[in-house]
Short mmCIF file of C-alpha atoms in Angstrom, two decimals:
data_model
loop_
_atom_site.label_atom_id
_atom_site.label_comp_id
_atom_site.label_asym_id
_atom_site.label_seq_id
_atom_site.Cartn_x
_atom_site.Cartn_y
_atom_site.Cartn_z
CA MET A 1 15.53 -122.44 85.21
CA ALA A 2 13.99 -118.95 85.89
CA LYS A 3 16.34 -116.06 87.10
CA ALA A 4 15.65 -114.73 90.83
CA ILE A 5 17.86 -111.98 90.51
CA THR A 6 19.83 -110.54 87.18
CA ALA A 7 22.13 -107.23 87.31
CA HIS A 8 24.07 -106.07 84.36
CA ASN A 9 26.51 -103.04 84.63
CA LEU A 10 24.41 -101.90 87.74
CA THR A 11 26.14 -98.88 88.90
CA LYS A 12 25.76 -96.63 92.00
CA LYS A 13 27.54 -92.94 92.21
CA PHE A 14 27.78 -91.04 95.33
CA GLY A 15 28.99 -87.67 93.75
CA SER A 16 32.34 -89.08 92.48
CA PHE A 17 32.67 -91.52 94.55
CA ILE A 18 31.65 -95.10 92.75
CA ALA A 19 29.98 -97.08 95.73
CA THR A 20 29.05 -100.26 93.52
CA ASN A 21 30.38 -100.42 89.85
CA ALA A 22 28.99 -101.67 86.90
CA ILE A 23 28.36 -105.15 88.64
CA THR A 24 26.89 -108.09 86.08
CA PHE A 25 25.68 -111.29 87.57
CA ASP A 26 22.67 -113.21 88.23
CA VAL A 27 21.06 -115.84 90.40
CA ASP A 28 19.19 -118.84 89.83
CA GLN A 29 15.94 -119.41 91.71
CA GLY A 30 16.32 -121.65 94.90
CA GLU A 31 20.05 -120.89 94.99
CA VAL A 32 22.17 -119.94 98.11
CA PHE A 33 23.94 -116.91 96.95
CA GLY A 34 27.36 -115.52 98.91
CA PHE A 35 27.67 -112.09 98.47
CA LEU A 36 31.67 -111.60 100.52
CA GLY A 37 33.83 -108.37 100.57
CA ALA A 38 35.79 -106.26 102.52
CA ASN A 39 33.67 -103.60 104.78
CA GLY A 40 33.16 -100.81 102.87
CA ALA A 41 33.48 -102.96 99.28
CA GLY A 42 29.98 -101.78 98.06
CA LYS A 43 28.08 -104.42 99.06
CA THR A 44 25.11 -102.74 101.19
CA THR A 45 24.82 -100.46 98.32
CA ALA A 46 24.28 -103.10 96.20
CA ILE A 47 21.76 -104.70 98.19
CA LYS A 48 19.64 -101.70 98.75
CA MET A 49 19.20 -101.13 95.06
CA LEU A 50 18.21 -104.99 94.74
CA THR A 51 15.70 -104.61 97.53
CA GLY A 52 14.19 -101.21 95.83
CA LEU A 53 15.68 -99.02 98.96
CA SER A 54 18.00 -97.19 96.43
CA ILE A 55 17.32 -95.98 92.69
CA PRO A 56 20.34 -97.13 90.78
CA SER A 57 22.65 -94.45 88.72
CA SER A 58 22.80 -96.67 85.71
CA GLY A 59 22.69 -100.12 84.68
CA GLU A 60 19.76 -102.66 84.96
CA ALA A 61 18.45 -105.32 87.18
CA THR A 62 15.90 -107.28 87.93
CA VAL A 63 14.72 -109.15 91.13
CA ALA A 64 11.66 -111.77 91.05
CA GLY A 65 11.26 -110.68 87.18
CA LEU A 66 10.88 -107.31 88.24
CA ASP A 67 12.75 -104.16 87.24
CA VAL A 68 14.58 -102.37 89.98
CA TYR A 69 13.45 -98.86 88.65
CA LYS A 70 9.94 -99.42 87.64
CA LYS A 71 8.74 -101.78 90.25
CA PRO A 72 10.48 -101.34 93.63
CA GLU A 73 7.20 -101.50 95.64
CA GLN A 74 6.24 -104.89 94.09
CA ILE A 75 9.76 -105.83 94.62
CA LYS A 76 9.90 -104.94 98.26
CA ARG A 77 6.47 -107.36 98.52
CA ARG A 78 8.41 -110.29 96.68
CA ILE A 79 11.21 -110.20 98.70
CA GLY A 80 12.29 -110.97 102.66
CA TYR A 81 15.19 -109.09 104.48
CA MET A 82 17.17 -109.70 107.65
CA SER A 83 19.96 -108.00 109.10
CA GLN A 84 22.14 -108.34 112.31
CA LYS A 85 21.47 -104.45 113.07
CA PHE A 86 17.61 -104.49 112.92
CA SER A 87 14.76 -107.25 112.20
CA LEU A 88 12.58 -107.43 115.30
CA TYR A 89 10.70 -105.44 117.65
CA GLU A 90 12.43 -106.13 120.68
CA ASP A 91 9.42 -105.14 122.78
CA MET A 92 6.95 -107.11 121.08
CA THR A 93 6.73 -110.95 121.86
CA VAL A 94 7.36 -113.54 119.38
CA ILE A 95 3.78 -114.22 118.39
CA GLU A 96 3.29 -110.30 118.19
CA ASN A 97 6.57 -109.92 115.66
CA ILE A 98 5.36 -112.47 113.75
CA SER A 99 1.78 -111.67 113.29
CA PHE A 100 2.80 -107.74 112.69
CA TYR A 101 5.01 -108.91 110.00
CA GLY A 102 2.69 -111.42 108.55
CA GLY A 103 0.21 -108.02 108.41
CA ILE A 104 2.56 -105.85 106.74
CA TYR A 105 3.25 -108.64 104.00
CA GLY A 106 -0.71 -108.89 103.52
CA LEU A 107 -0.83 -112.51 104.90
CA LYS A 108 -4.69 -113.49 105.24
CA ARG A 109 -5.21 -113.94 109.56
CA ASN A 110 -5.68 -117.82 108.83
CA GLU A 111 -2.38 -117.43 107.26
CA ILE A 112 -0.62 -115.73 109.73
CA LYS A 113 -2.04 -117.86 112.74
CA GLU A 114 -1.18 -121.29 110.38
CA ARG A 115 2.40 -120.42 109.31
CA GLY A 116 2.81 -118.66 112.72
CA GLN A 117 2.09 -121.78 114.80
CA LEU A 118 4.09 -123.70 112.50
CA SER A 119 7.30 -121.47 112.49
CA VAL A 120 7.18 -121.24 116.16
CA ASN A 121 6.93 -125.58 116.59
CA ASN A 122 9.81 -125.83 114.17
CA LEU A 123 12.34 -123.12 115.84
CA GLY A 124 11.36 -125.48 119.53
CA MET A 125 10.39 -121.78 120.58
CA ALA A 126 6.18 -122.66 121.66
CA GLU A 127 7.18 -122.29 125.22
CA VAL A 128 8.92 -118.53 125.10
CA LYS A 129 5.85 -117.50 122.29
CA ASN A 130 4.43 -115.10 124.94
CA GLN A 131 7.93 -113.55 125.69
CA LYS A 132 9.24 -110.34 124.49
CA VAL A 133 12.01 -110.94 121.96
CA ALA A 134 14.32 -108.68 124.17
CA SER A 135 14.60 -111.42 126.56
CA LEU A 136 15.74 -114.08 124.04
CA PRO A 137 19.71 -115.17 123.53
CA LEU A 138 20.85 -113.81 120.21
CA GLY A 139 20.93 -117.19 118.52
CA TRP A 140 17.12 -117.36 119.10
CA LYS A 141 16.50 -113.59 118.11
CA GLN A 142 18.29 -114.56 114.73
CA LYS A 143 16.57 -117.85 113.93
CA LEU A 144 13.14 -116.05 114.66
CA ALA A 145 14.13 -112.99 112.62
CA PHE A 146 14.79 -115.51 110.00
CA ALA A 147 11.45 -117.25 109.99
CA VAL A 148 9.56 -114.03 109.98
CA ALA A 149 11.56 -112.66 106.94
CA THR A 150 10.29 -115.87 105.08
CA LEU A 151 6.92 -116.29 106.71
CA HIS A 152 5.32 -115.16 103.56
CA LYS A 153 7.39 -117.57 101.33
CA PRO A 154 9.43 -114.93 99.44
CA SER A 155 10.73 -115.15 95.82
CA VAL A 156 14.27 -114.07 97.41
CA VAL A 157 15.52 -113.56 101.19
CA PHE A 158 18.37 -111.34 101.87
CA LEU A 159 20.38 -111.71 104.47
CA ASP A 160 23.05 -109.23 105.54
CA GLU A 161 25.40 -110.78 108.20
CA PRO A 162 22.81 -112.89 110.03
CA THR A 163 25.36 -114.33 111.83
CA GLY A 164 27.47 -112.13 112.91
CA GLY A 165 28.42 -113.10 117.27
CA VAL A 166 26.38 -116.01 117.42
CA ASP A 167 27.36 -119.18 118.50
CA PRO A 168 29.41 -122.06 116.47
CA ILE A 169 26.56 -124.24 117.22
CA THR A 170 23.56 -121.28 116.38
CA ARG A 171 25.21 -120.47 113.33
CA ARG A 172 25.11 -124.25 112.01
CA GLN A 173 21.62 -124.61 112.80
CA PHE A 174 20.83 -121.09 110.95
CA TRP A 175 22.46 -122.11 107.58
CA GLU A 176 20.45 -125.76 108.07
CA MET A 177 17.44 -123.41 108.03
CA ILE A 178 18.56 -121.53 104.61
CA TYR A 179 19.17 -125.12 103.13
CA GLN A 180 15.54 -125.66 103.90
CA ALA A 181 14.19 -122.51 102.48
CA ALA A 182 16.39 -122.82 99.44
CA GLU A 183 14.67 -126.57 99.20
CA GLU A 184 11.50 -124.83 99.07
CA GLY A 185 12.70 -122.85 96.24
CA ILE A 186 13.22 -119.43 98.01
CA THR A 187 16.60 -117.78 96.96
CA VAL A 188 18.65 -116.95 99.45
CA PHE A 189 21.12 -113.86 98.87
CA VAL A 190 23.81 -113.81 102.21
CA THR A 191 26.42 -111.72 103.29
CA THR A 192 28.76 -113.17 105.72
CA HIS A 193 32.59 -112.47 107.57
CA TYR A 194 33.01 -116.35 108.07
CA MET A 195 34.72 -117.90 105.09
CA ASP A 196 33.75 -121.46 106.33
CA GLU A 197 29.95 -120.19 105.56
CA ALA A 198 31.24 -119.08 102.09
CA GLU A 199 31.39 -122.94 101.40
CA TYR A 200 28.13 -123.43 102.15
CA CYS A 201 27.18 -121.38 99.00
CA ASN A 202 26.49 -122.84 95.78
CA ARG A 203 28.29 -119.82 94.46
CA ILE A 204 29.51 -116.81 95.90
CA SER A 205 30.78 -113.77 94.42
CA ILE A 206 33.36 -111.10 95.87
CA MET A 207 33.41 -107.53 95.86
CA VAL A 208 36.61 -105.55 95.98
CA ASP A 209 36.10 -101.52 95.74
CA GLY A 210 32.60 -101.62 93.93
CA ILE A 211 34.03 -104.60 91.68
CA MET A 212 32.38 -107.79 91.37
CA VAL A 213 36.09 -109.71 90.98
CA ALA A 214 34.98 -112.93 91.05
CA CYS A 215 31.93 -114.87 90.67
CA ASP A 216 31.96 -118.87 90.98
CA SER A 217 31.09 -122.12 93.18
CA PRO A 218 33.43 -122.41 95.81
CA GLU A 219 35.20 -125.68 94.24
CA THR A 220 35.89 -123.66 91.22
CA LEU A 221 37.46 -120.51 93.04
CA LYS A 222 39.80 -122.51 95.02
CA LYS A 223 41.12 -124.86 91.77
CA GLN A 224 41.39 -121.46 89.74
CA HIS A 225 43.50 -119.74 92.74
CA GLN A 226 45.03 -123.41 94.07
CA VAL A 227 44.38 -123.04 97.68
CA SER A 228 42.26 -125.29 99.74
CA SER A 229 39.95 -122.86 101.38
CA ILE A 230 37.64 -119.88 100.59
CA GLU A 231 39.43 -117.76 103.38
CA GLU A 232 42.64 -118.00 101.23
CA VAL A 233 40.65 -117.22 97.96
CA PHE A 234 39.44 -113.92 99.89
CA ILE A 235 42.54 -112.93 101.24
CA LYS A 236 44.33 -113.66 97.94
CA ILE A 237 41.55 -111.45 96.08
CA ALA A 238 40.79 -108.94 98.66
CA ARG A 239 44.12 -108.04 99.92
CA GLY A 240 45.06 -103.89 99.66
CA SER A 241 41.76 -103.12 98.65
CA GLU A 242 41.62 -100.04 101.84
CA MET B 1 48.42 -107.63 136.29
CA LEU B 2 44.72 -108.26 136.61
CA LYS B 3 43.73 -110.83 139.06
CA VAL B 4 39.97 -111.92 138.88
CA SER B 5 38.67 -113.76 141.49
CA ASN B 6 34.94 -115.27 142.09
CA ILE B 7 33.06 -112.52 140.22
CA SER B 8 29.27 -112.90 139.90
CA LYS B 9 26.93 -110.47 138.51
CA SER B 10 22.95 -110.92 138.27
CA TYR B 11 20.41 -108.65 136.31
CA GLU B 12 17.09 -108.95 137.74
CA ASN B 13 16.37 -112.73 136.56
CA VAL B 14 19.23 -113.30 134.68
CA GLN B 15 22.71 -114.39 136.02
CA ALA B 16 25.13 -112.58 133.47
CA LEU B 17 28.37 -114.04 135.64
CA ASN B 18 28.79 -116.96 137.38
CA ASP B 19 31.86 -117.06 139.91
CA ILE B 20 34.57 -116.16 137.20
CA SER B 21 38.15 -116.67 138.10
CA PHE B 22 41.47 -116.06 135.91
CA ASP B 23 44.50 -113.88 135.92
CA LEU B 24 45.70 -111.67 133.55
CA ARG B 25 49.78 -112.07 133.33
CA LYS B 26 52.00 -109.24 132.33
CA GLY B 27 52.57 -109.30 128.67
CA GLU B 28 50.15 -111.71 127.82
CA LEU B 29 47.42 -112.20 125.07
CA PHE B 30 44.57 -113.43 126.57
CA GLY B 31 41.43 -114.66 124.59
CA LEU B 32 38.14 -114.50 126.12
CA ILE B 33 36.26 -116.41 123.90
CA GLY B 34 32.01 -117.00 123.27
CA PRO B 35 29.22 -116.11 121.50
CA ASP B 36 26.96 -113.18 122.45
CA GLY B 37 25.04 -112.98 125.52
CA SER B 38 27.57 -115.04 127.24
CA GLY B 39 28.37 -112.36 129.75
CA LYS B 40 31.56 -111.00 127.98
CA THR B 41 30.63 -107.41 128.24
CA SER B 42 29.42 -107.60 131.55
CA LEU B 43 32.97 -108.80 132.93
CA PHE B 44 34.57 -106.00 130.76
CA ARG B 45 32.15 -103.28 132.06
CA ILE B 46 33.56 -104.50 135.55
CA LEU B 47 37.30 -104.44 134.75
CA ALA B 48 37.13 -101.69 133.32
CA THR B 49 34.94 -99.98 136.60
CA LEU B 50 31.90 -99.16 134.47
CA LEU B 51 29.97 -101.87 136.99
CA LEU B 52 29.81 -103.36 140.39
CA SER B 53 29.75 -107.04 140.61
CA ASP B 54 27.64 -108.40 143.14
CA LYS B 55 30.30 -110.81 144.60
CA GLY B 56 34.09 -111.30 144.05
CA GLN B 57 37.02 -109.32 143.85
CA VAL B 58 39.50 -107.78 141.56
CA LEU B 59 42.91 -106.85 141.74
CA PHE B 60 44.97 -104.62 139.60
CA GLU B 61 48.58 -104.43 140.29
CA GLY B 62 47.27 -105.58 143.34
CA ARG B 63 44.94 -102.86 144.27
CA ASP B 64 41.21 -103.43 144.57
CA ILE B 65 39.91 -101.85 141.50
CA VAL B 66 36.54 -100.63 143.18
CA GLN B 67 38.12 -98.57 145.93
CA ASP B 68 41.11 -97.41 143.40
CA TYR B 69 39.04 -96.74 140.45
CA ARG B 70 41.01 -93.52 139.75
CA TYR B 71 44.27 -95.44 139.33
CA VAL B 72 42.68 -98.13 137.20
CA ARG B 73 40.89 -95.75 134.96
CA ASN B 74 44.50 -93.72 134.34
CA ASN B 75 46.25 -97.05 133.80
CA VAL B 76 43.84 -99.16 131.86
CA GLY B 77 42.65 -98.68 128.21
CA TYR B 78 39.10 -99.87 127.41
CA MET B 79 37.54 -100.36 123.88
CA PRO B 80 34.05 -101.26 124.33
CA GLY B 81 32.05 -103.41 121.61
CA ARG B 82 29.90 -100.76 120.16
CA PHE B 83 31.76 -98.16 118.32
CA SER B 84 31.51 -95.29 120.84
CA LEU B 85 33.66 -92.51 119.29
CA TYR B 86 32.35 -89.19 118.27
CA GLN B 87 31.11 -90.08 114.65
CA ASP B 88 31.12 -86.25 113.62
CA LEU B 89 34.64 -85.45 115.11
CA THR B 90 37.41 -86.27 112.64
CA VAL B 91 39.90 -88.99 112.92
CA ARG B 92 42.49 -86.53 114.60
CA GLU B 93 40.20 -84.94 116.77
CA ASN B 94 39.00 -87.91 117.97
CA LEU B 95 42.42 -88.96 119.04
CA GLU B 96 42.93 -85.31 120.52
CA PHE B 97 39.89 -85.44 122.48
CA PHE B 98 40.84 -88.89 124.36
CA ALA B 99 44.62 -87.73 125.00
CA THR B 100 43.14 -84.02 126.66
CA ILE B 101 40.79 -86.36 129.10
CA PHE B 102 43.97 -88.36 130.24
CA ASN B 103 45.54 -84.93 130.76
CA THR B 104 48.54 -85.62 128.11
CA SER B 105 48.29 -84.58 124.18
CA PHE B 106 48.39 -86.48 120.77
CA GLU B 107 51.54 -85.16 119.79
CA LYS B 108 53.15 -86.40 122.86
CA ASN B 109 51.70 -89.98 122.65
CA LYS B 110 52.05 -90.31 119.19
CA HIS B 111 54.96 -92.61 119.33
CA LEU B 112 53.01 -94.89 121.10
CA ILE B 113 50.42 -95.70 118.06
CA GLU B 114 52.65 -95.07 115.41
CA ASP B 115 52.14 -98.20 113.30
CA ILE B 116 48.26 -97.87 113.54
CA PHE B 117 48.48 -94.33 112.89
CA LYS B 118 50.19 -94.58 109.77
CA GLN B 119 47.34 -96.37 108.38
CA LEU B 120 45.20 -93.62 109.59
CA GLU B 121 47.01 -90.99 108.77
CA PRO B 122 45.58 -90.33 105.01
CA PHE B 123 42.25 -90.15 106.41
CA GLN B 124 42.91 -88.06 109.53
CA SER B 125 40.56 -85.37 108.46
CA ARG B 126 37.78 -87.76 107.72
CA LYS B 127 34.62 -87.44 110.21
CA ALA B 128 35.14 -90.89 111.99
CA GLY B 129 31.31 -92.12 110.98
CA ASP B 130 32.68 -92.33 107.72
CA LEU B 131 35.14 -94.61 108.09
CA SER B 132 34.62 -98.09 106.95
CA GLY B 133 34.65 -101.05 109.44
CA GLY B 134 37.98 -101.71 109.77
CA MET B 135 39.39 -98.43 109.90
CA LYS B 136 37.08 -97.82 112.51
CA GLN B 137 38.58 -100.22 114.61
CA LYS B 138 41.81 -99.19 114.30
CA LEU B 139 41.10 -95.72 115.32
CA ALA B 140 38.70 -97.16 118.55
CA LEU B 141 42.06 -99.06 119.71
CA SER B 142 44.43 -95.67 118.91
CA CYS B 143 41.78 -93.64 121.34
CA ALA B 144 42.13 -96.49 123.92
CA LEU B 145 46.47 -96.59 123.75
CA ILE B 146 46.53 -92.49 123.80
CA HIS B 147 47.13 -92.56 127.55
CA LYS B 148 49.78 -95.26 127.52
CA PRO B 149 47.91 -98.01 129.58
CA THR B 150 49.35 -101.13 131.10
CA VAL B 151 46.67 -103.19 130.45
CA LEU B 152 44.17 -103.38 127.16
CA LEU B 153 40.64 -104.35 127.24
CA LEU B 154 39.04 -104.97 123.97
CA ASP B 155 35.70 -106.13 123.81
CA GLU B 156 34.49 -107.88 120.59
CA PRO B 157 37.01 -105.25 118.61
CA THR B 158 36.64 -107.64 115.41
CA THR B 159 33.00 -108.65 115.28
CA GLY B 160 31.47 -107.51 111.73
CA VAL B 161 35.01 -106.81 110.41
CA ASP B 162 35.94 -108.53 107.06
CA ALA B 163 38.46 -111.38 107.26
CA ILE B 164 41.20 -109.41 105.92
CA SER B 165 41.07 -106.23 108.72
CA ARG B 166 40.33 -108.79 111.45
CA LYS B 167 44.09 -110.49 110.55
CA GLU B 168 45.33 -106.66 110.48
CA PHE B 169 44.05 -106.18 113.75
CA TRP B 170 45.55 -108.90 115.18
CA GLN B 171 49.13 -108.16 113.41
CA MET B 172 48.78 -104.90 115.53
CA LEU B 173 47.78 -106.71 118.87
CA GLN B 174 51.06 -109.25 118.84
CA ARG B 175 53.22 -106.28 118.02
CA LEU B 176 51.55 -104.32 121.51
CA LYS B 177 52.03 -107.39 123.31
CA GLU B 178 55.70 -107.67 122.35
CA GLU B 179 55.86 -104.06 123.25
CA GLY B 180 54.96 -105.50 127.08
CA MET B 181 51.16 -104.77 126.85
CA SER B 182 48.83 -106.85 128.69
CA ILE B 183 45.98 -107.58 126.91
CA LEU B 184 42.61 -108.63 127.41
CA VAL B 185 40.53 -109.46 124.24
CA SER B 186 36.90 -111.21 123.68
CA THR B 187 35.67 -112.65 120.48
CA PRO B 188 33.17 -114.83 118.88
CA TYR B 189 35.50 -115.62 116.31
CA MET B 190 36.72 -119.24 117.41
CA ASP B 191 39.62 -119.05 114.75
CA GLU B 192 41.35 -116.14 116.74
CA SER B 193 41.93 -118.02 119.77
CA LYS B 194 44.64 -119.62 118.39
CA LEU B 195 46.42 -116.41 118.57
CA CYS B 196 45.95 -115.80 122.26
CA ASP B 197 48.44 -117.16 124.69
CA ARG B 198 46.02 -118.43 126.86
CA ILE B 199 42.09 -118.47 126.65
CA ALA B 200 38.75 -118.75 128.61
CA LEU B 201 35.87 -120.21 127.07
CA ILE B 202 32.43 -118.60 128.44
CA GLN B 203 29.13 -119.69 127.59
CA GLU B 204 26.31 -118.59 129.61
CA GLY B 205 28.02 -116.59 132.36
CA LYS B 206 30.31 -119.64 133.16
CA LEU B 207 34.13 -120.29 132.14
CA MET B 208 34.32 -123.06 130.47
CA GLY B 209 37.81 -123.99 131.15
CA VAL B 210 41.26 -121.52 130.91
CA ASP B 211 44.24 -122.69 129.11
CA LYS B 212 46.74 -122.50 126.54
CA PRO B 213 44.54 -123.10 122.94
CA SER B 214 46.53 -126.26 122.69
CA GLU B 215 45.60 -127.65 126.01
CA ILE B 216 42.01 -126.36 125.83
CA VAL B 217 42.07 -128.67 122.21
CA ALA B 218 43.97 -131.94 124.01
CA SER B 219 41.07 -131.93 126.38
CA PHE B 220 38.96 -133.37 124.00
CA ASP B 221 37.75 -136.77 124.54
CA LYS B 222 36.68 -137.74 121.08
CA CYS B 223 37.41 -138.61 118.07
CA VAL B 224 36.76 -136.15 115.06
CA TYR B 225 36.06 -137.76 111.56
CA GLN B 226 35.90 -135.36 108.73
CA ILE B 227 33.82 -136.25 105.82
CA LYS B 228 33.98 -134.98 102.16
CA GLY B 229 31.88 -135.77 99.63
CA GLU B 230 29.21 -134.63 97.34
CA GLN B 231 25.36 -133.97 98.81
CA LEU B 232 26.97 -133.57 102.04
CA TYR B 233 23.72 -131.51 103.65
CA ASN B 234 21.44 -134.82 102.47
CA LEU B 235 24.13 -136.88 104.44
CA LEU B 236 23.92 -134.88 107.63
CA SER B 237 20.56 -136.05 108.94
CA LYS B 238 21.45 -139.75 107.97
CA LEU B 239 24.49 -139.33 109.94
CA ARG B 240 22.72 -138.05 113.25
CA SER B 241 20.41 -141.07 112.88
CA MET B 242 23.48 -143.54 113.01
CA GLU B 243 23.96 -145.03 116.57
CA ASP B 244 27.31 -144.66 117.26
CA ILE B 245 27.47 -141.06 116.68
CA GLU B 246 27.51 -138.26 119.00
CA SER B 247 27.09 -135.32 116.68
CA ALA B 248 27.85 -134.01 113.24
CA TYR B 249 28.09 -130.96 111.85
CA PRO B 250 28.99 -128.90 108.73
CA PHE B 251 32.53 -127.40 108.94
CA GLY B 252 33.09 -125.19 105.89
CA SER B 253 33.26 -127.62 102.68
CA SER B 254 33.17 -130.85 104.92
CA LEU B 255 31.44 -132.25 107.94
CA HIS B 256 32.56 -133.00 111.59
CA VAL B 257 31.33 -135.94 113.07
CA TYR B 258 32.13 -136.51 116.44
CA ALA B 259 31.98 -139.92 117.87
CA ALA B 260 34.12 -142.48 119.81
CA THR B 261 37.94 -143.58 118.39
CA GLY B 262 38.64 -146.55 116.15
CA LEU B 263 34.89 -146.54 114.37
CA ASP B 264 35.16 -147.59 111.03
CA LEU B 265 32.95 -145.01 109.78
CA LYS B 266 33.26 -145.57 105.94
CA SER B 267 32.24 -148.82 105.89
CA ASN B 268 29.24 -148.37 108.26
CA ILE B 269 27.97 -145.10 105.98
CA GLU B 270 28.51 -147.46 102.87
CA SER B 271 26.47 -150.20 104.46
CA LEU B 272 23.59 -148.16 105.56
CA PHE B 273 23.72 -145.89 102.33
CA PRO B 274 25.21 -147.64 99.72
CA GLU B 275 24.34 -144.72 97.47
CA VAL B 276 26.82 -142.22 99.54
CA ASN B 277 30.01 -142.29 98.40
CA VAL B 278 32.10 -140.71 100.97
CA GLN B 279 35.82 -140.01 101.88
CA VAL B 280 36.69 -140.27 105.29
CA ASP B 281 39.41 -139.11 107.45
CA VAL B 282 40.52 -138.81 111.25
CA ILE B 283 41.82 -135.13 112.10
CA GLU B 284 42.93 -133.34 114.77
CA PRO B 285 40.08 -131.18 116.71
CA ASP B 286 40.29 -127.50 116.40
CA ILE B 287 39.41 -124.97 119.08
CA GLU B 288 35.68 -124.93 117.49
CA ASP B 289 35.23 -128.52 117.91
CA THR B 290 36.37 -128.46 121.43
CA PHE B 291 33.82 -125.59 122.06
CA MET B 292 30.84 -127.12 120.21
CA ASN B 293 31.42 -130.45 122.25
CA LEU B 294 31.86 -128.62 125.48
CA MET B 295 28.73 -126.84 124.47
CA THR B 296 26.88 -130.07 124.25
CA SER B 297 28.21 -132.11 127.10
CA LYS B 298 27.19 -129.01 129.26
CA ASP B 299 23.80 -129.57 128.13
CA GLY B 300 23.50 -133.26 128.14
#
C-alpha cells in the first residue's frame, strides 16, 4: 500500500534543545493515525515539519510522496489542517468560510459550489449557512472546520486536538466524520488528550520528551503492557516525563 | 460558603445562564460538568464579581457578592479558563506580582503552595510563556492561591492538558480540599467528575442535576449494553437502525447501546446480521453515559 507519510530519524533542534529526536514511522494511505504525547513532548514541532511549516534539522520525511525539504509548498496543497485554536474566520459566514478555503486550495468555482452545498447538507447546517461562524456552538465550528479542511480532498489531513472541550455527543459525531474521511481514502493524522479516542485509531504513537517510544495498534499496545485501556498504557509509558 | 440562587444571564439574543441554583459547602470539591458554550464561564465570572447577573443572587459567607464585592475578591481565588498570567514575567515574578496585589508577599504565604511550588521551583526563573501546558496550570493555580482564599474558583483548569498532568492536578485539588478549601471546578472531561464530592451537569445554561456522582449515575433510567467485537464502526449504523435500540455510541474500544432492560441483544444482532460476531455485556452506566442520555432526552 502507498505510504501517506514516511519519517526516518526526523529531528528538530532549537539551539541545544532537541524538540523532536530522530523519530521514525510511516502511515498508510487511508489510515487513522493517533499521535499522542504529554504537553511539551514534541508533537507540535513534528506536525510543523510534516506540514511544510518548519524545516527539519536532520532526518528524512515525505508527505503524500513529497519530500519535506524539497517540496514544502506542494505538500501544503496536498494536505488539510485544523486545530482547536484557529481554523475558521469568526466574522465570516459558514458559506463564506467554505468559499474562501476552497479558493485558497485552488478549487474551481463550480467545485466550491457543489462541494460546499454537499458539506452544508451533510453537516445539517443548511439553515445556518448565512450565519457568522462566531454565533455557532463550538461543536458545530469544529465539524465545519473539519469539512473545510477536507473540502479539497487532501491526501492527508492533520487534526491537532480537534475535540478539546467539545461535548461527548459531538465528540463522537466528529469521529464518525473522521471514519468517513478515512473510508474515502483520506489519511487522518490526529492528536488528542482524550484517551478513549485513541482507541478509535488504527494505530497510535506515543511521544515522550521528543522520542517516539511506542507505535502500534491499540490492541497490541494494551496486550504488551497487560492493561485494558490506552489511558493505562499512556500513563505507564509517559509518567515522569516532565 | 457560596449560595447561588436563581441566577440568569443573557447576552443579546443568547441566554447564557437560565435560573441556576446550587450551593458550595465548606471543604467541598464541587464539579461543574459541561461542554464548551454551556455557560460555565459566565457563571464563574459572576461568582468572581467580574460580571453582573440579570437576575438572582449569590451569597458568599452570607454576604451579597454584589454589595460586598471587595470582601469577595479578597477571599476568593479565581483561575480563569484562558491562561492569564504575564507571559513575559518569570514564574517567580508572577507569584510575587499576584501576592503584592493582595497586600501580602510571596515569602509570607509560600507555605500555602509548598506542594505545588516544589514542582515549579526548578523553573522559577523561566518566563511563564515558555512553560509547558501542565506547568502553566500549576503556576496559575499557585497564583490563585497565594492570597490565602477560602474559596477557589477554577474554570476548566485541565482543558488541553495531557492525561498525566490532569491526574496530578486533581491530586493537588484533593490535598487542598483536605486542608479545608472549598473548590468549585469546571471541566469538559466527564471522567474527572468522579473525583468530585458533588457535581452539577450543565448544558445550554441550565443545570440538569446536582448530586453526588453516584446518585447522578443512579438516575440513569435505561440499560447500557457494552458490545465488543470486530468491525464495530460498521456495526454502529446497523445497531441504530434496530427497533428496540434508543441510541448507540462508540466508547473507546467498545460500543455502548442504550435500550430497555432485559433485551437479548446478542441474539437480536445475530439473527438480523448473521455475519456479525459480537460479545454483549450489560454494564453499569458511567457519568458520560448519563450525561449523553440527559442531553438527548432533553432534545426529544
